[in-house]
Short mmCIF file of C-alpha atoms in Angstrom, two decimals:
data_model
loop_
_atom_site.label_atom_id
_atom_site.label_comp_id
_atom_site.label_asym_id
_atom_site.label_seq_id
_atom_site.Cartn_x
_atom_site.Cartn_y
_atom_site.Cartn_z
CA UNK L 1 155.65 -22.16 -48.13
CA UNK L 2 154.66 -18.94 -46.68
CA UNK L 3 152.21 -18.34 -43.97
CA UNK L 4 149.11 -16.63 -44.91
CA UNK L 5 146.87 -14.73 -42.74
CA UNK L 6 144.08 -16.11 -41.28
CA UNK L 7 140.42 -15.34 -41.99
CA UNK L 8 139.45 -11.91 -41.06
CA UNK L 9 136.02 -13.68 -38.95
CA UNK L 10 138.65 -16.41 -37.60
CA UNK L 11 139.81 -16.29 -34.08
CA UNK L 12 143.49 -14.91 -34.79
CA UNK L 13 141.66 -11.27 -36.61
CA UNK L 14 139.01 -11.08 -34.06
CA UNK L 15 141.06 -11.04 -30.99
CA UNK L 16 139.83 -14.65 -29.21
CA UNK L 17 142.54 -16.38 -27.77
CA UNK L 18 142.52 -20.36 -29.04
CA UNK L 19 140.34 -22.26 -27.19
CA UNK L 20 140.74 -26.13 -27.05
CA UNK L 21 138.11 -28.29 -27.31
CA UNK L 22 139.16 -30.25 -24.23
CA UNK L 23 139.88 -28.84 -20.60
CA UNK L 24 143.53 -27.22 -20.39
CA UNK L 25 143.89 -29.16 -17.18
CA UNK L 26 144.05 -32.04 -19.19
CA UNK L 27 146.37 -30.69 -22.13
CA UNK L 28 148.69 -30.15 -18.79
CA UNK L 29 148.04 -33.28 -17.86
CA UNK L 30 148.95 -34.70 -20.96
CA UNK L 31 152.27 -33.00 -21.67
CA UNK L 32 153.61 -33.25 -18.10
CA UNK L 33 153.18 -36.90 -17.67
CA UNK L 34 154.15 -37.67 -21.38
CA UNK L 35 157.62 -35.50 -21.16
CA UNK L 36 158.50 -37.03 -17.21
CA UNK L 37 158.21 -40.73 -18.68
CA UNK L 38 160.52 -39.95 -21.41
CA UNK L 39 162.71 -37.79 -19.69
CA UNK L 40 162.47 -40.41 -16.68
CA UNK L 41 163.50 -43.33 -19.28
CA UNK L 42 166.21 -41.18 -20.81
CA UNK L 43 167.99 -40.63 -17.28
CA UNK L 44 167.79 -43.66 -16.40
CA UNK L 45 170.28 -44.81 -18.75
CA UNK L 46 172.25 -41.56 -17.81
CA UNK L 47 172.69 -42.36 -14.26
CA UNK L 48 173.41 -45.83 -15.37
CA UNK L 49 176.33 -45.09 -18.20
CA UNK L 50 178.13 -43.84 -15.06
CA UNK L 51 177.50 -46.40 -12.18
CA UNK L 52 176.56 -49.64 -13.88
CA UNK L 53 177.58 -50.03 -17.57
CA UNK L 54 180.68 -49.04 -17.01
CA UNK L 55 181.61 -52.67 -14.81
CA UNK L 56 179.02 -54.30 -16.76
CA UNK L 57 178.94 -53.68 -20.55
CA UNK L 58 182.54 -52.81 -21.12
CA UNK L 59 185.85 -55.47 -20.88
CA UNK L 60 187.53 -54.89 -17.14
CA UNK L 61 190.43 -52.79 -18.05
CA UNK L 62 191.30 -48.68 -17.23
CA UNK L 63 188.33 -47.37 -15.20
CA UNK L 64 188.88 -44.59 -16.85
CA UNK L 65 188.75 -45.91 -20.46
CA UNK L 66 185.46 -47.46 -19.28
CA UNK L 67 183.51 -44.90 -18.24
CA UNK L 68 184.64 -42.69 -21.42
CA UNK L 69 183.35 -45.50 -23.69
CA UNK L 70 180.25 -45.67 -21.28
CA UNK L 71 179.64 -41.71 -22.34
CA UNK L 72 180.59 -42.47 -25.70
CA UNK L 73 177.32 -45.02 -26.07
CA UNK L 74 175.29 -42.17 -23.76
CA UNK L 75 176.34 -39.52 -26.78
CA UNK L 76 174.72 -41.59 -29.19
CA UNK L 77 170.88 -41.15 -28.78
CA UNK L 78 172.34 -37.23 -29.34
CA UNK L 79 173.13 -38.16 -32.14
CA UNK L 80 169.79 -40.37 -32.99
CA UNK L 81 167.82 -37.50 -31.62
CA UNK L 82 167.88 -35.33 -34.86
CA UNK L 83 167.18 -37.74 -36.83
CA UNK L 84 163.90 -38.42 -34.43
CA UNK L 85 162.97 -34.78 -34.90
CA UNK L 86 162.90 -35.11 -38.61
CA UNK L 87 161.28 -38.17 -38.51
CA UNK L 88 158.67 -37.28 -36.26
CA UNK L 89 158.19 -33.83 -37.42
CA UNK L 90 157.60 -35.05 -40.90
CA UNK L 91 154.37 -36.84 -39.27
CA UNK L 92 153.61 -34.36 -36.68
CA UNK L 93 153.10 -31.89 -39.82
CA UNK L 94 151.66 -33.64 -41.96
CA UNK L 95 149.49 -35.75 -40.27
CA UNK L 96 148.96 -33.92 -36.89
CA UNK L 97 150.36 -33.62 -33.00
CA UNK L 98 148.99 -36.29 -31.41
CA UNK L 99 149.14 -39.50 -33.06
CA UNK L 100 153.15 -38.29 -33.50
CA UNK L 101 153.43 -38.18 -29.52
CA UNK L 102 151.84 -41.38 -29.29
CA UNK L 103 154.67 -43.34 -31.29
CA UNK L 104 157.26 -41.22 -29.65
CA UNK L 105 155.79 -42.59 -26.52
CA UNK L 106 156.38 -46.18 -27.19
CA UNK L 107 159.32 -45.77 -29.61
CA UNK L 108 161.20 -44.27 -26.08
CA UNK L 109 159.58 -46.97 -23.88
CA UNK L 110 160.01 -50.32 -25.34
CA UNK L 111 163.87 -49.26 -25.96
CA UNK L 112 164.29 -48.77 -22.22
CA UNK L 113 162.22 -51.75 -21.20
CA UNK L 114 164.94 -54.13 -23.26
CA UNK L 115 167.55 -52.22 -21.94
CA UNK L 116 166.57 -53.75 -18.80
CA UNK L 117 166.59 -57.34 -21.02
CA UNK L 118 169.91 -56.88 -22.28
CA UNK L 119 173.00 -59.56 -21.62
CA UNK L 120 176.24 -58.32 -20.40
CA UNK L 121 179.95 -58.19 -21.86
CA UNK L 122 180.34 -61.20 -19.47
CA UNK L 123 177.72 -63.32 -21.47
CA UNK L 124 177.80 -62.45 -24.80
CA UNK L 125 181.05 -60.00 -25.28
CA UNK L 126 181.11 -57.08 -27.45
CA UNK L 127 177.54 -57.65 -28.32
CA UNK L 128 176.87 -56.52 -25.33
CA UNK L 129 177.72 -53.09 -25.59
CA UNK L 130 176.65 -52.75 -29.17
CA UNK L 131 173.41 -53.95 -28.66
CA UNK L 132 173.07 -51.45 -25.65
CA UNK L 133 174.27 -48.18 -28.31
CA UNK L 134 171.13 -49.68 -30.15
CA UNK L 135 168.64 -49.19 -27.41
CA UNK L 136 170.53 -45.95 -27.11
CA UNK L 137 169.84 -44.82 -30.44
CA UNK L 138 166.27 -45.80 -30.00
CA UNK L 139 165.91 -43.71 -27.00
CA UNK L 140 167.13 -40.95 -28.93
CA UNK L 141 164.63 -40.79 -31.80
CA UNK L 142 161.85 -40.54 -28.96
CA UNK L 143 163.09 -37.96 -27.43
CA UNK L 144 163.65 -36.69 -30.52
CA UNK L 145 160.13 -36.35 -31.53
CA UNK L 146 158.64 -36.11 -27.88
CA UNK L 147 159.74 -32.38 -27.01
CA UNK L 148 158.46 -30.73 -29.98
CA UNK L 149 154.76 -32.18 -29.87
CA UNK L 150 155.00 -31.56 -26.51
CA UNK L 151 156.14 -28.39 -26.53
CA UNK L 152 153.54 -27.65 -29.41
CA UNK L 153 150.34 -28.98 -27.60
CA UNK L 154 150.90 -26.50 -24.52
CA UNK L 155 151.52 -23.56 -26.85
CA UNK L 156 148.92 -23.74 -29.96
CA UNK L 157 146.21 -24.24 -27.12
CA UNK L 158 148.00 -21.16 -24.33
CA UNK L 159 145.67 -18.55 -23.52
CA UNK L 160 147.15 -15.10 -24.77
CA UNK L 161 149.71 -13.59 -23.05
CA UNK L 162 150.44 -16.81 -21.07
CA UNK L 163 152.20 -18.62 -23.63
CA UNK L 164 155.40 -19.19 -21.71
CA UNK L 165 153.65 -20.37 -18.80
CA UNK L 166 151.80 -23.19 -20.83
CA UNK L 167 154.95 -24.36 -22.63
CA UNK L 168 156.59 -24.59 -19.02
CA UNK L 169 154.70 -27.68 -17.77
CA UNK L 170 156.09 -29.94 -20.27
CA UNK L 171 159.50 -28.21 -19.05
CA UNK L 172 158.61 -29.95 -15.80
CA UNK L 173 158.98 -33.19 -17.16
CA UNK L 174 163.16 -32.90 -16.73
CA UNK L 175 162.94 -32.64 -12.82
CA UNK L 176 160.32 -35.08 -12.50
CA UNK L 177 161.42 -37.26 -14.72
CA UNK L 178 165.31 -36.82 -13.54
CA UNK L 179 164.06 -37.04 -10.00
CA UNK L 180 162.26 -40.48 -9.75
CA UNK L 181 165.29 -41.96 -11.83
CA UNK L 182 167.85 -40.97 -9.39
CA UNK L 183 165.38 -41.81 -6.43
CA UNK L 184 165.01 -45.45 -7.72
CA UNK L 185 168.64 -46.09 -8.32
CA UNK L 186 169.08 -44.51 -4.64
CA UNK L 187 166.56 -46.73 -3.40
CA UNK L 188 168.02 -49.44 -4.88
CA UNK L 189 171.50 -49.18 -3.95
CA UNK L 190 170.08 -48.90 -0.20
CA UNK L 191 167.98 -51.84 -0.51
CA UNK L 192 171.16 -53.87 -1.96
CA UNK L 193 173.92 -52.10 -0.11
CA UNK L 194 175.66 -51.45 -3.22
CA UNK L 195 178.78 -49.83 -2.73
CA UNK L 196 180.43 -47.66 -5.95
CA UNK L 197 183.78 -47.30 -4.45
CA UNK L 198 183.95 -51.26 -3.83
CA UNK L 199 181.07 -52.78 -6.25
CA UNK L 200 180.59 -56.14 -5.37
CA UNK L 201 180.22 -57.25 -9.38
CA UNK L 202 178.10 -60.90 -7.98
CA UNK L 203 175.93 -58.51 -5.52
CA UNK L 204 172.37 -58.59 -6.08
CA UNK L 205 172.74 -54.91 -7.52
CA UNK L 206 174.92 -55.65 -10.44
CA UNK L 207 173.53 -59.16 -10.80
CA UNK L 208 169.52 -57.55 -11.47
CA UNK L 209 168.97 -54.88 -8.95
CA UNK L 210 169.94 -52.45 -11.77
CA UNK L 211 167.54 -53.55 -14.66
CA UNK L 212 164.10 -52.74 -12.30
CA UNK L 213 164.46 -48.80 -13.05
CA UNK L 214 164.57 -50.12 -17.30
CA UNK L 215 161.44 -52.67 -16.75
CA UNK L 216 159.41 -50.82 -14.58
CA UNK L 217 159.18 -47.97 -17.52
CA UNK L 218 156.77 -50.29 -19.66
CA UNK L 219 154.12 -49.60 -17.22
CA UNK L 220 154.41 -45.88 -16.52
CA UNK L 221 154.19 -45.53 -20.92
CA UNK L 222 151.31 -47.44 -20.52
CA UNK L 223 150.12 -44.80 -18.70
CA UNK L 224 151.11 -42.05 -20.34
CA UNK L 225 149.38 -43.84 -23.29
CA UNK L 226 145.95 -43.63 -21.95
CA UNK L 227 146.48 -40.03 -20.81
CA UNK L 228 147.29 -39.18 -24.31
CA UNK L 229 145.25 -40.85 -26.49
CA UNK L 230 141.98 -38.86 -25.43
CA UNK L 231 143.46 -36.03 -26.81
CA UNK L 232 142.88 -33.62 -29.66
CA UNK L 233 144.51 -31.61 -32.34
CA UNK L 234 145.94 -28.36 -31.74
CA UNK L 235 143.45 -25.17 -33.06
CA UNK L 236 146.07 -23.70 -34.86
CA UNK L 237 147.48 -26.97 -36.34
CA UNK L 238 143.78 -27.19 -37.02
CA UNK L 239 143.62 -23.79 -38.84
CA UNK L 240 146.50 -24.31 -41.02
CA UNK L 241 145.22 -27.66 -41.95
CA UNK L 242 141.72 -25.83 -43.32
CA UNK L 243 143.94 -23.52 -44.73
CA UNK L 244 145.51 -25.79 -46.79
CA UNK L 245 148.99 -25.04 -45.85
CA UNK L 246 150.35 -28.70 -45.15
CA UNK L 247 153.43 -29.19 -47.15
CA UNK L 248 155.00 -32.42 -48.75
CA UNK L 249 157.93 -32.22 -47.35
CA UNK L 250 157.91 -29.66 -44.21
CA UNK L 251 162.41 -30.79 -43.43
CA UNK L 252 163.04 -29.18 -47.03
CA UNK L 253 160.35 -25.90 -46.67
CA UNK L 254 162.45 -25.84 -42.81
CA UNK L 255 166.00 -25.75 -44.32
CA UNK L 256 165.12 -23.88 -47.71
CA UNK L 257 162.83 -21.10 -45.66
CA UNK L 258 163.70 -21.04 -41.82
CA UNK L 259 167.17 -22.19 -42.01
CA UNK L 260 168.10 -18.74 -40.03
CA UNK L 261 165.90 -20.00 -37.20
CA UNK L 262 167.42 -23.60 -37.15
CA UNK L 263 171.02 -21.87 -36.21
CA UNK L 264 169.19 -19.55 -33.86
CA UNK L 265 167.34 -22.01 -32.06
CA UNK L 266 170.29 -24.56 -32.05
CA UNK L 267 172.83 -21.61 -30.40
CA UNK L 268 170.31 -20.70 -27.73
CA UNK L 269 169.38 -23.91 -26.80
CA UNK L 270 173.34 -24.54 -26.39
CA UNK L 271 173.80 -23.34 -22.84
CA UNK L 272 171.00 -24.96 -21.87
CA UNK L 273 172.25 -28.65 -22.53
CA UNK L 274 175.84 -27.55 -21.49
CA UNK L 275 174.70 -26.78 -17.58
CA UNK L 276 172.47 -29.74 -17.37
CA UNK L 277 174.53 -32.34 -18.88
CA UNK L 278 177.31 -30.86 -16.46
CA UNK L 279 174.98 -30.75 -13.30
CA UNK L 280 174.05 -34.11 -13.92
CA UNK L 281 175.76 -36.96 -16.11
CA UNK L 282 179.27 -35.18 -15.66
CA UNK L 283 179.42 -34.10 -12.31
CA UNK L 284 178.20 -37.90 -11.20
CA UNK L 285 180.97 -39.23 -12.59
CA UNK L 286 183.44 -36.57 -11.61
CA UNK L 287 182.11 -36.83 -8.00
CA UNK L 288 182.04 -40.57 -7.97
CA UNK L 289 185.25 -41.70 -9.76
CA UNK L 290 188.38 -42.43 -8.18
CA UNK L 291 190.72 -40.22 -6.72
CA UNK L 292 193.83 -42.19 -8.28
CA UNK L 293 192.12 -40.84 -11.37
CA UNK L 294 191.86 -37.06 -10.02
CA UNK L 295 188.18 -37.37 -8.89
CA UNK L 296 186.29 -37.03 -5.58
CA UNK L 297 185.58 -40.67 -4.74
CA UNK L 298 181.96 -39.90 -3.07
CA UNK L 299 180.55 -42.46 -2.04
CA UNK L 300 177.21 -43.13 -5.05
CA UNK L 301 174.11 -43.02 -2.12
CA UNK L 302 175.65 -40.19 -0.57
CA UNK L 303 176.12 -38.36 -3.70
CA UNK L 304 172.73 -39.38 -5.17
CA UNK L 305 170.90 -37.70 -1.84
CA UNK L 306 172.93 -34.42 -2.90
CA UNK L 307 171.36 -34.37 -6.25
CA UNK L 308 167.90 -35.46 -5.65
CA UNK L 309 167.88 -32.12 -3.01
CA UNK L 310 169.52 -30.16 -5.83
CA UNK L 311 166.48 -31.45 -8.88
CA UNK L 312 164.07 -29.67 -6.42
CA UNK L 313 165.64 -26.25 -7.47
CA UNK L 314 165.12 -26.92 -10.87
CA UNK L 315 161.67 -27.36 -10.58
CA UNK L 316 161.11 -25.00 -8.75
CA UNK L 317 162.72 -22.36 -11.02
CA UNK L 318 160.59 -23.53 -14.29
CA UNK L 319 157.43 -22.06 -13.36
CA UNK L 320 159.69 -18.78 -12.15
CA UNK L 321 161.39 -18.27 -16.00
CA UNK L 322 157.78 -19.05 -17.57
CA UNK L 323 156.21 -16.23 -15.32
CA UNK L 324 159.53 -14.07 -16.44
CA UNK L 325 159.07 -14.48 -19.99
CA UNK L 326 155.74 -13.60 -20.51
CA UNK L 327 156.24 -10.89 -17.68
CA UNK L 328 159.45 -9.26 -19.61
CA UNK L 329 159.63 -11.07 -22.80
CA UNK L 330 161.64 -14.29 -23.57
CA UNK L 331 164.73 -12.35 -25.37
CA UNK L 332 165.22 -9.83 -22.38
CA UNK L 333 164.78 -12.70 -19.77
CA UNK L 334 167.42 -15.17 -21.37
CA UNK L 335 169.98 -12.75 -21.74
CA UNK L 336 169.86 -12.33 -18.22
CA UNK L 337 170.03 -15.86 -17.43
CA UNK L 338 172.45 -16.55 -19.67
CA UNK L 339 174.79 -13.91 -18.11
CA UNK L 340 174.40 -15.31 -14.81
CA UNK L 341 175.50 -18.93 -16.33
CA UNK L 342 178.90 -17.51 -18.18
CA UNK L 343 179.79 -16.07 -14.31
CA UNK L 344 178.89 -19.83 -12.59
CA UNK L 345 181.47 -21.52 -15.21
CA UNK L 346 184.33 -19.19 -14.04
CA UNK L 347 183.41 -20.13 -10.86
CA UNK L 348 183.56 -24.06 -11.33
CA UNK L 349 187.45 -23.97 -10.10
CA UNK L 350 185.78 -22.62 -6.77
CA UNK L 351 183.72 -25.08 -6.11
CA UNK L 352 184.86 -28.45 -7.61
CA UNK L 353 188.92 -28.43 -7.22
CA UNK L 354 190.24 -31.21 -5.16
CA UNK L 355 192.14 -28.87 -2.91
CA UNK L 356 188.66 -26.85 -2.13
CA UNK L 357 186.39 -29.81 -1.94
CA UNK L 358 188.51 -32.52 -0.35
CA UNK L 359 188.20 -36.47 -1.56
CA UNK L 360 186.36 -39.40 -0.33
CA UNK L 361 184.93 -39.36 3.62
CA UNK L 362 186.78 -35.74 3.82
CA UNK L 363 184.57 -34.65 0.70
CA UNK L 364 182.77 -31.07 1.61
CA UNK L 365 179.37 -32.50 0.57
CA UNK L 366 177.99 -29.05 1.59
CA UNK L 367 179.97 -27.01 -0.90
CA UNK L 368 179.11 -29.63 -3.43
CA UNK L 369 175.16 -29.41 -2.35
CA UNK L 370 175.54 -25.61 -3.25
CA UNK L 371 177.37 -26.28 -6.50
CA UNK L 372 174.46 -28.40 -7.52
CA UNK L 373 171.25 -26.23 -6.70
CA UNK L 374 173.08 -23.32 -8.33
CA UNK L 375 173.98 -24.84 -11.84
CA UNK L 376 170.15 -26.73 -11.12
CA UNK L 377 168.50 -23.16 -10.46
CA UNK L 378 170.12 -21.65 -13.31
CA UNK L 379 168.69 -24.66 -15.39
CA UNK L 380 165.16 -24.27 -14.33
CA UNK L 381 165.16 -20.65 -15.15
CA UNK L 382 166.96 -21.25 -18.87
CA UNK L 383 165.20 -24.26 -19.74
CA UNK L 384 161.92 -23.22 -18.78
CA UNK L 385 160.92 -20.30 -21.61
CA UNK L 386 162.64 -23.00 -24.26
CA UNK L 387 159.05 -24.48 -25.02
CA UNK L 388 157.71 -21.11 -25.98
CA UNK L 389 160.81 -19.62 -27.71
CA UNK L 390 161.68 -22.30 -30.44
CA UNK L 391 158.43 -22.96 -31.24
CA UNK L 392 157.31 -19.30 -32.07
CA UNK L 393 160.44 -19.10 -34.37
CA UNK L 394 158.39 -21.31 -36.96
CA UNK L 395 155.51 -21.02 -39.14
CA UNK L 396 152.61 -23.51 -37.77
CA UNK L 397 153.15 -26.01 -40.97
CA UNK L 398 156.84 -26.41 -40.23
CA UNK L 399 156.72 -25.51 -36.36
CA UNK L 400 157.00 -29.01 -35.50
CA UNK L 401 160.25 -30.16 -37.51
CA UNK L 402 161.60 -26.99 -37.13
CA UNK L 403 161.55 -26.54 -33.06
CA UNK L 404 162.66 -30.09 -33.07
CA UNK L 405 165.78 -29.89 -35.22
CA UNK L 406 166.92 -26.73 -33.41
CA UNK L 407 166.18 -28.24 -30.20
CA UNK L 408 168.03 -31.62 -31.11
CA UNK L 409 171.00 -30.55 -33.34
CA UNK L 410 171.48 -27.91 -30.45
CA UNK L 411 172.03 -31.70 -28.06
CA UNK L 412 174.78 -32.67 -29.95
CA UNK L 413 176.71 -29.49 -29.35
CA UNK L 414 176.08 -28.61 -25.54
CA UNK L 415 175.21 -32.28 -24.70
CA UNK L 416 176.13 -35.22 -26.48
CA UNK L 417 179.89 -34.27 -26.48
CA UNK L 418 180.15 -32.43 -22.88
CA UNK L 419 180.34 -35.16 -20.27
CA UNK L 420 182.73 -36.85 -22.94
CA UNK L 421 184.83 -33.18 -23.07
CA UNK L 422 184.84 -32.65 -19.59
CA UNK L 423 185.94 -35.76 -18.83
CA UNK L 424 189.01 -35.35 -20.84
CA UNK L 425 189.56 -31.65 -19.32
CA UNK L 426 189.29 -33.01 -15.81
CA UNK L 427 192.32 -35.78 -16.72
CA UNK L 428 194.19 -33.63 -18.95
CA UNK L 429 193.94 -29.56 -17.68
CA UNK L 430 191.88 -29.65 -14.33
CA UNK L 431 188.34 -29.33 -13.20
CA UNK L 432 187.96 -25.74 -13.40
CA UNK L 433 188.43 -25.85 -17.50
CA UNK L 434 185.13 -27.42 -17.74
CA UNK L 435 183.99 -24.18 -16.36
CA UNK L 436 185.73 -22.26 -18.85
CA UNK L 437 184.11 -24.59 -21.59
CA UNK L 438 180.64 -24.22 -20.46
CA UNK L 439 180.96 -20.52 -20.33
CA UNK L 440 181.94 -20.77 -23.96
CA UNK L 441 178.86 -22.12 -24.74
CA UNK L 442 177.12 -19.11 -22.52
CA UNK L 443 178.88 -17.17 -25.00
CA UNK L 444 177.89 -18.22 -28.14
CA UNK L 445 173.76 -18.37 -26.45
CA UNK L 446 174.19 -14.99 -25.68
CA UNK L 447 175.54 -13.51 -29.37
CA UNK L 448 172.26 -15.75 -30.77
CA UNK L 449 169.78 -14.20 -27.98
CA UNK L 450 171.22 -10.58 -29.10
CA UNK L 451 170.35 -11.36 -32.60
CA UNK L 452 167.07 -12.65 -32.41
CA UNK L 453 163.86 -10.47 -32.58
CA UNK L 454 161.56 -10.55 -29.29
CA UNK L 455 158.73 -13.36 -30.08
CA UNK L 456 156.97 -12.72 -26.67
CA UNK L 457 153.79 -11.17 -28.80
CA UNK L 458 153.93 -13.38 -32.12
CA UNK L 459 150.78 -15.36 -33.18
CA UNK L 460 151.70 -18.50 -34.26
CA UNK L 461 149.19 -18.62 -36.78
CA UNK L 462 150.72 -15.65 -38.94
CA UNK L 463 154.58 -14.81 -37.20
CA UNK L 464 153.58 -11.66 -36.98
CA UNK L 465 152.74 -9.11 -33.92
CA UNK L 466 149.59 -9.86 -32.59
CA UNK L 467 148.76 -6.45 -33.07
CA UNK L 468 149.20 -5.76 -36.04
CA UNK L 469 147.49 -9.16 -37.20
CA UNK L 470 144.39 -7.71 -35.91
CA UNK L 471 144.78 -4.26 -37.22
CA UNK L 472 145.48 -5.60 -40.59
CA UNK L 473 142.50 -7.85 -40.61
CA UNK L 474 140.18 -5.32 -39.42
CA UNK L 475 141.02 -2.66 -41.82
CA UNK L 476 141.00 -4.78 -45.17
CA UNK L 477 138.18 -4.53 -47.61
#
């Protein structure tokens, strides 16, 4: 269905920038706290496929075979988390943005909470980890639908020409979110002198230590719950709705009208994933395996410290891209970025290789503490603008499944796959070929940046210039 314009008296043809019902400080609110419990709830299983499930869920065997297998069950919410986006963006269309947050809210918490429930291989075999790739999946549909209605609540209530620095704060939610996982698997592991290079598998660590982070998530939804259920719908969603531009079906109206934008959206999201899924998931692993198996052999608290300084970069850099993109448009800003990203991956060989780094208690943790807030600055300033850029690719009655799909489909190709890739290219070719893979991914970003139109001055309610929605308006009999 196409977009029509808006009434000439309505707040789009006069000029007025939207103007929520309830205090912006509070739409913040809401988004920020609602994207840092789900991202919080979806890194704690990341952290956890890498230290935990790997001597837990899996037979004893390879070390290596078990923390591929480990990744393997961490890929699938990637793959659960289109399917989330569809499914939630059919209701966050049709029926609005904020009783579609709500139930992506709880369908993300109570998977983690019985995550934290769950038996291990030791107790009830290979139930154990298919019951976990369940949970897994679950997690995935609730991030699947949390981003979009997120991403949509900051920007169909920003004030104009600060679009990209209301869709940041749900961008905040990573950090946050990433941060207070890792701290709380650090404090942990302190508290129960769990050792990665020489787990002690009857420790109190392995025993239970490691399900608090999973339990202690019902309460912080029920939280988020309250924070969000005081709110309201979006003005534009609003709009359309009077408009009487809700569609039946808004996945088929995506595919059959804005199937351009999916592929654009999924290609410059793809850098984006590739960094952070390197920075983090990846780069734990790499750091904290074994050297018999051509890793570092960090010790896990030591390495944990490391990134917890380097997540304070990324946050620090999301409220720097918003400012840029709304300062010198999102297209111009990304391309820039994205640059920058292509030159870090030649230069993972650098930082990373065995010979450069050292392994174990000769381990440079200072060049690796400068690896990390690199690649975690250059995610803070590409994932920031994300929030305004694929949601101003879609008209409002499709903006929600749309954003999402691109958003999600674009995780299976720079995320759900990468730790698993890189883990192979580290045992097969070397370290600094993961490099080389995520500057292929900077690649293909940048061709889909060059060939997408500037959206810094759209209004969502019509696609068009802002501008010229006003001068058209204006001038019509």
């Amino acid at each position: 269905m196409a977009t029509s314009l808006p009434d000439p008296s309505g707040p789009a043809a006069t000029g007025r920038t939207d103007t929520p019902t309830i205090p912006r400080r509070r739409i913040i609110i809401a988004s920020l706290v609602g994207t840092s419990i789900e991202f919080y709830d979806f890194y704690v299983y990341a952290t956890a496929a890498i230290s935990v499930f790997p001597l837990l869920f899996f037979p004893k065997g390879n070390e290596g075979a078990a923390v591929l297998a480990s990744l393997a069950t961490f890929g699938v919410a990637f793959v659960a988390r289109p399917i989330g986006s569809v499914l939630f963006g059919h209701f966050g269309d049709r029926i609005g943005r904020k009783a579609t947050l709500l139930g992506s809210l709880l369908t993300m918490g109570i998977a983690t909470f019985l995550i934290g429930l769950l038996p291990t291989y030791q107790q009830i075999g290979v139930f154990a980890p298919a019951l976990l790739a369940i949970m897994r999946f679950c997690q995935g549909l609730g991030l699947g639908g949390e981003w979009s209605g997120a991403a949509l609540l900051t920007t169909e209530t920003a004030a104009k020409g600060k679009r990209a620095w209301a869709a940041m704060w749900p961008q905040l939610g990573a950090p946050i979110g990433f941060f207070f996982a890792n701290g709380l698997f650090l404090v942990l592991t302190l508290a129960f002198g769990h050792d990665s290079t020489k787990p002690l598998f009857d420790g109190p660590f392995l025993t239970w230590g490691w399900r608090l982070p999973f339990l202690l998530s019902i309460i912080i939804v029920a939280i988020g719950l309250y924070v969000r259920i005081k709110l309201e719908e979006t003005p534009v969603f609003a709009r359309a709705v009077a408009r009487g531009e809700k569609v039946k079906a808004p996945i088929g109206v995506v595919f059959k009208r804005n199937w351009v934008q999916v592929v654009q959206g999924t290609f410059i999201m793809l850098a984006t994933y590739g960094v952070f899924y390197l920075m983090t998931t990846w780069v734990l692993s790499y750091a904290i395996g074994s050297p018999a198996q051509g890793k570092l052999g960090i010790g896990y608290g030591n390495f944990l410290i490391l990134q917890l300084i380097a997540i304070l970069f990324f946050a620090a850099f999301v409220p720097v891209s918003g400012w840029l993109a709304d300062r010198f448009g999102r297209r111009s800003t990304l391309l820039v970025i994205t640059g920058l990203i292509i030159v870090f991956g030649f230069c993972f060989g650098l930082f990373l290789d065995r010979n450069a780094m050292g392994t174990g208690a000769s381990a440079n943790l200072g060049l690796m503490l400068l690896f990390l807030c690199v690649g975690m600055a250059l995610m803070g300033l590409t994932f920031g603008p994300m929030s305004a850029v694929l949601p101003e690719l879609f008209p409002t009655n499709t903006r929600y499944t749309g954003s999402g799909v691109a958003y999600n489909v674009s995780s299976i190709l720079g995320a759900a796959i990468t730790p698993f890739v890189a883990d192979a290219l580290v045992q097969s070719v070397g370290v600094g070929w993961v490099g080389i893979y995520l500057a292929f991914m900077g690649v293909l970003t940048f061709i889909a940046l060059w060939f997408t139109r500037e959206t810094r001055h759209r209004d969502l309610d019509t696609l068009e210039d802002e501008v010229a929605t006003v001068a058209v308006a204006t001038t019509s009999p």
